[in-house]
Amino acid sequence: MRSPAGSVPAAGERHTADRPDEKTGPQIHLMYVLPADGADQELDIDGTVAASFGAAEGWLSGQTGGRTLRLDTFEGEPDISFITLSRPDDDVQAEGAFGRDLIEGELREAGFDSAEKVYAVYYDGGSTYACGSGAYPPRIVGNVAVLWLHGLPLSGAIRCGDNEFAEGGDDAGFWEYVAVHEIMHTLGFVPTCSPNETLDGHISGPANDLMYEGEEESDLPKALDAGNDDYYRTDIVGCPDFEDSPYLTP
């Protein structure tokens, strides 16, 4: 199922490579990834991934006054790559919190290794750890954020697969917030210098914040740094601010 990252499939085919970029600089590259024994739902070519991420971008635009993540595109559409891992889902799940690292390693071997890209992976397999995982530089170095589409966290708080993706025209929901949340972690947010940072890159409140982690039930819809005091438009000297991220459109 793999092909070198330098090969370019004909238009209309499933794309197992990162196609030529339409813009330079930092950007988010979408991927649909299966374990070796996974059932292919074709989420990359049936419009599911594109529509869901489009809803996520719509929510972000509403929070930022029109700014969105710089998405990797080809001929004006999201460039979505597909690969099948060499390992079965049981092997990935056995890694627990390090399943993300396993996937990142396989992506790099397949040629998805651009230092300027964050790879947002829709993994059609399970996890006993969470519904989403991201890197968290500088503590956890990497550029892969993973959505575990069939995750069953041991906490029992949620069955990830019970949630649906937003379709065209829908407002953002569970998976769309997870996608942006994990991309934010992979970009280094929430930084430890933020006044309300807790639990490795989250904030302690309010419960409707995109990056909230705590004992309260997480509220919807989400807000991007509800108080502008932790990671977006904070003006905290010397502390990273998402407003300045090169992964945001101007």
Short mmCIF file of C-alpha atoms in Angstrom, two decimals:
data_model
loop_
_atom_site.label_atom_id
_atom_site.label_comp_id
_atom_site.label_asym_id
_atom_site.label_seq_id
_atom_site.Cartn_x
_atom_site.Cartn_y
_atom_site.Cartn_z
CA MET A 1 0.00 0.00 0.00
CA ARG A 2 2.99 2.30 0.30
CA SER A 3 4.69 4.41 -2.31
CA PRO A 4 7.71 6.72 -2.03
CA ALA A 5 6.87 10.24 -0.93
CA GLY A 6 8.39 11.56 -4.14
CA SER A 7 5.91 9.80 -6.45
CA VAL A 8 2.86 11.66 -7.68
CA PRO A 9 -0.31 9.66 -8.46
CA ALA A 10 -2.58 10.74 -11.30
CA ALA A 11 -5.49 13.01 -10.46
CA GLY A 12 -8.45 11.17 -8.97
CA GLU A 13 -6.45 8.34 -7.45
CA ARG A 14 -5.80 7.72 -3.78
CA HIS A 15 -2.62 9.54 -2.83
CA THR A 16 0.07 7.63 -0.97
CA ALA A 17 2.48 10.54 -1.24
CA ASP A 18 2.71 14.18 -0.27
CA ARG A 19 1.94 15.89 -3.56
CA PRO A 20 3.77 19.07 -4.69
CA ASP A 21 3.06 21.99 -2.38
CA GLU A 22 1.09 24.98 -3.61
CA LYS A 23 2.68 27.24 -1.03
CA THR A 24 5.94 27.36 0.84
CA GLY A 25 6.52 27.47 4.57
CA PRO A 26 4.86 25.81 7.56
CA GLN A 27 1.59 23.99 6.93
CA ILE A 28 -0.68 21.20 8.16
CA HIS A 29 -0.75 18.00 6.10
CA LEU A 30 -3.75 15.69 6.53
CA MET A 31 -3.38 11.90 6.51
CA TYR A 32 -5.62 8.85 6.70
CA VAL A 33 -3.69 5.95 8.23
CA LEU A 34 -4.62 2.30 8.72
CA PRO A 35 -2.98 -0.40 10.83
CA ALA A 36 -1.78 -3.43 8.86
CA ASP A 37 -4.98 -5.29 9.74
CA GLY A 38 -7.32 -2.30 9.52
CA ALA A 39 -10.64 -2.03 7.70
CA ASP A 40 -10.44 0.68 5.06
CA GLN A 41 -13.35 3.14 5.33
CA GLU A 42 -11.83 5.37 2.62
CA LEU A 43 -12.21 8.48 4.77
CA ASP A 44 -9.54 10.21 2.70
CA ILE A 45 -11.41 9.86 -0.59
CA ASP A 46 -15.07 9.98 0.44
CA GLY A 47 -14.84 13.56 1.70
CA THR A 48 -15.01 12.75 5.42
CA VAL A 49 -11.58 14.03 6.44
CA ALA A 50 -11.78 17.12 4.23
CA ALA A 51 -15.25 18.09 5.49
CA SER A 52 -14.35 17.53 9.13
CA PHE A 53 -11.18 19.57 8.94
CA GLY A 54 -13.07 22.25 7.02
CA ALA A 55 -15.50 22.54 9.95
CA ALA A 56 -12.54 22.77 12.33
CA GLU A 57 -11.10 25.60 10.25
CA GLY A 58 -14.50 27.31 10.23
CA TRP A 59 -14.59 27.25 14.02
CA LEU A 60 -11.03 28.56 14.26
CA SER A 61 -11.80 31.35 11.82
CA GLY A 62 -14.67 32.45 14.04
CA GLN A 63 -12.36 32.55 17.05
CA THR A 64 -9.55 34.48 15.35
CA GLY A 65 -11.39 36.95 13.15
CA GLY A 66 -10.73 35.04 9.95
CA ARG A 67 -7.38 33.35 10.50
CA THR A 68 -7.07 29.61 9.92
CA LEU A 69 -4.37 26.97 9.96
CA ARG A 70 -2.16 26.93 6.86
CA LEU A 71 -3.42 23.77 5.21
CA ASP A 72 -1.35 21.82 2.68
CA THR A 73 -3.36 21.84 -0.56
CA PHE A 74 -3.11 20.52 -4.10
CA GLU A 75 -5.09 22.18 -6.89
CA GLY A 76 -6.99 24.13 -4.25
CA GLU A 77 -8.17 21.10 -2.28
CA PRO A 78 -6.74 19.55 0.91
CA ASP A 79 -3.80 17.29 0.08
CA ILE A 80 -4.67 14.13 2.01
CA SER A 81 -2.21 11.23 2.01
CA PHE A 82 -2.90 7.58 2.79
CA ILE A 83 -0.65 4.82 4.10
CA THR A 84 -1.02 1.47 5.77
CA LEU A 85 1.33 0.78 8.67
CA SER A 86 3.52 -2.32 8.79
CA ARG A 87 2.18 -3.13 12.28
CA PRO A 88 -1.27 -4.41 13.31
CA ASP A 89 -3.54 -2.41 15.56
CA ASP A 90 -2.74 -4.54 18.63
CA ASP A 91 0.91 -3.50 18.35
CA VAL A 92 -0.04 0.17 18.17
CA GLN A 93 -2.41 -0.10 21.12
CA ALA A 94 0.20 -1.97 23.16
CA GLU A 95 2.36 1.16 23.02
CA GLY A 96 -0.22 3.08 25.06
CA ALA A 97 0.78 6.73 25.26
CA PHE A 98 3.68 5.99 22.89
CA GLY A 99 1.47 4.80 20.03
CA ARG A 100 1.85 8.25 18.52
CA ASP A 101 5.63 7.75 18.44
CA LEU A 102 5.23 4.44 16.60
CA ILE A 103 3.05 6.06 13.95
CA GLU A 104 5.42 9.00 13.58
CA GLY A 105 8.33 6.62 13.07
CA GLU A 106 6.51 4.76 10.29
CA LEU A 107 5.47 8.01 8.61
CA ARG A 108 9.07 9.18 8.56
CA GLU A 109 10.17 5.89 7.00
CA ALA A 110 7.53 6.41 4.31
CA GLY A 111 8.91 9.87 3.52
CA PHE A 112 6.56 12.08 5.50
CA ASP A 113 9.35 13.90 7.27
CA SER A 114 9.17 17.59 6.40
CA ALA A 115 10.41 19.71 9.30
CA GLU A 116 7.96 22.47 8.28
CA LYS A 117 4.86 20.31 8.39
CA VAL A 118 2.60 19.05 11.12
CA TYR A 119 1.03 15.77 10.06
CA ALA A 120 -2.56 15.51 11.30
CA VAL A 121 -3.32 11.78 11.26
CA TYR A 122 -6.79 10.26 11.24
CA TYR A 123 -5.86 6.78 12.46
CA ASP A 124 -8.55 4.20 11.78
CA GLY A 125 -7.57 2.05 14.73
CA GLY A 126 -7.71 2.00 18.50
CA SER A 127 -5.99 3.30 21.59
CA THR A 128 -6.32 2.54 25.28
CA TYR A 129 -4.83 5.95 26.03
CA ALA A 130 -6.95 8.73 24.55
CA CYS A 131 -9.01 9.93 21.58
CA GLY A 132 -6.16 12.16 20.47
CA SER A 133 -2.41 12.48 20.98
CA GLY A 134 0.09 15.12 20.00
CA ALA A 135 3.71 15.95 20.45
CA TYR A 136 4.51 18.69 22.98
CA PRO A 137 7.84 20.32 22.21
CA PRO A 138 10.28 20.79 23.72
CA ARG A 139 9.34 18.01 26.16
CA ILE A 140 7.91 15.65 23.54
CA VAL A 141 9.63 16.34 20.23
CA GLY A 142 7.72 15.49 17.08
CA ASN A 143 5.44 16.81 14.36
CA VAL A 144 2.62 14.24 14.28
CA ALA A 145 -0.82 14.69 15.87
CA VAL A 146 -3.07 11.61 15.93
CA LEU A 147 -6.83 11.15 16.20
CA TRP A 148 -7.59 7.63 17.49
CA LEU A 149 -10.88 6.98 15.71
CA HIS A 150 -11.65 3.81 17.69
CA GLY A 151 -10.01 4.74 20.97
CA LEU A 152 -11.31 3.22 24.20
CA PRO A 153 -9.44 5.08 26.95
CA LEU A 154 -8.95 3.03 30.10
CA SER A 155 -10.57 5.83 32.09
CA GLY A 156 -13.89 4.75 30.56
CA ALA A 157 -14.88 8.38 30.21
CA ILE A 158 -15.66 8.15 26.52
CA ARG A 159 -15.86 5.80 23.55
CA CYS A 160 -14.12 7.81 20.86
CA GLY A 161 -15.87 6.06 17.99
CA ASP A 162 -19.32 7.00 19.27
CA ASN A 163 -18.72 10.52 17.98
CA GLU A 164 -19.49 11.57 14.42
CA PHE A 165 -17.53 13.78 12.06
CA ALA A 166 -18.90 17.13 10.96
CA GLU A 167 -20.15 17.09 7.38
CA GLY A 168 -20.18 19.93 4.89
CA GLY A 169 -21.83 22.99 6.42
CA ASP A 170 -21.91 21.52 9.94
CA ASP A 171 -20.55 23.31 12.97
CA ALA A 172 -17.47 21.85 14.62
CA GLY A 173 -18.04 19.03 17.07
CA PHE A 174 -16.05 16.49 19.03
CA TRP A 175 -13.56 15.34 16.38
CA GLU A 176 -13.00 18.82 15.02
CA TYR A 177 -12.06 20.15 18.45
CA VAL A 178 -9.81 17.13 19.05
CA ALA A 179 -8.01 17.80 15.76
CA VAL A 180 -7.22 21.43 16.60
CA HIS A 181 -6.43 20.55 20.22
CA GLU A 182 -3.80 17.98 19.23
CA ILE A 183 -2.32 20.22 16.55
CA MET A 184 -1.99 22.93 19.19
CA HIS A 185 -0.06 20.53 21.44
CA THR A 186 2.20 19.61 18.55
CA LEU A 187 2.94 23.31 18.03
CA GLY A 188 3.99 23.58 21.68
CA PHE A 189 0.80 24.88 23.29
CA VAL A 190 -0.10 25.47 26.03
CA PRO A 191 3.44 26.59 27.06
CA THR A 192 4.56 26.07 30.63
CA CYS A 193 4.99 29.85 31.07
CA SER A 194 1.21 30.34 30.80
CA PRO A 195 -0.32 31.25 34.17
CA ASN A 196 -3.00 28.53 34.08
CA GLU A 197 -1.01 25.75 32.38
CA THR A 198 -1.51 22.32 33.91
CA LEU A 199 -1.11 18.63 33.08
CA ASP A 200 1.47 18.97 30.29
CA GLY A 201 0.10 21.58 27.93
CA HIS A 202 -3.48 22.09 29.11
CA ILE A 203 -5.14 24.81 31.16
CA SER A 204 -7.03 24.47 34.41
CA GLY A 205 -10.14 26.37 33.27
CA PRO A 206 -12.66 27.40 32.13
CA ALA A 207 -14.18 24.06 31.09
CA ASN A 208 -15.21 25.34 27.65
CA ASP A 209 -11.65 26.22 26.66
CA LEU A 210 -10.17 24.24 23.77
CA MET A 211 -7.17 23.26 25.88
CA TYR A 212 -8.98 22.55 29.15
CA GLU A 213 -8.14 19.45 31.14
CA GLY A 214 -9.64 18.83 34.57
CA GLU A 215 -12.36 17.21 36.63
CA GLU A 216 -15.24 19.32 35.35
CA GLU A 217 -17.24 18.09 32.37
CA SER A 218 -15.82 19.69 29.24
CA ASP A 219 -18.32 22.17 27.81
CA LEU A 220 -19.27 22.76 24.17
CA PRO A 221 -18.91 24.79 22.06
CA LYS A 222 -15.22 25.43 22.67
CA ALA A 223 -13.43 28.75 22.93
CA LEU A 224 -9.85 29.54 21.92
CA ASP A 225 -8.19 30.82 25.10
CA ALA A 226 -11.42 32.14 26.57
CA GLY A 227 -9.70 34.77 28.69
CA ASN A 228 -6.84 35.58 26.30
CA ASP A 229 -4.51 35.01 29.21
CA ASP A 230 -2.75 31.73 28.42
CA TYR A 231 -1.91 31.00 24.79
CA TYR A 232 -3.72 33.33 22.34
CA ARG A 233 -3.40 37.13 22.21
CA THR A 234 -1.90 37.15 25.69
CA ASP A 235 0.92 39.68 25.33
CA ILE A 236 2.92 37.78 27.96
CA VAL A 237 6.50 38.83 27.38
CA GLY A 238 8.73 35.89 26.49
CA CYS A 239 5.86 33.37 26.40
CA PRO A 240 4.83 31.82 23.04
CA ASP A 241 1.53 33.08 21.66
CA PHE A 242 -0.49 31.16 19.08
CA GLU A 243 -1.32 34.49 17.43
CA ASP A 244 2.31 34.62 16.25
CA SER A 245 2.42 31.06 14.93
CA PRO A 246 3.70 30.67 11.36
CA TYR A 247 1.11 27.89 11.00
CA LEU A 248 -1.70 30.48 11.06
CA THR A 249 -2.72 32.36 7.93
CA PRO A 250 -1.89 36.09 8.06
#
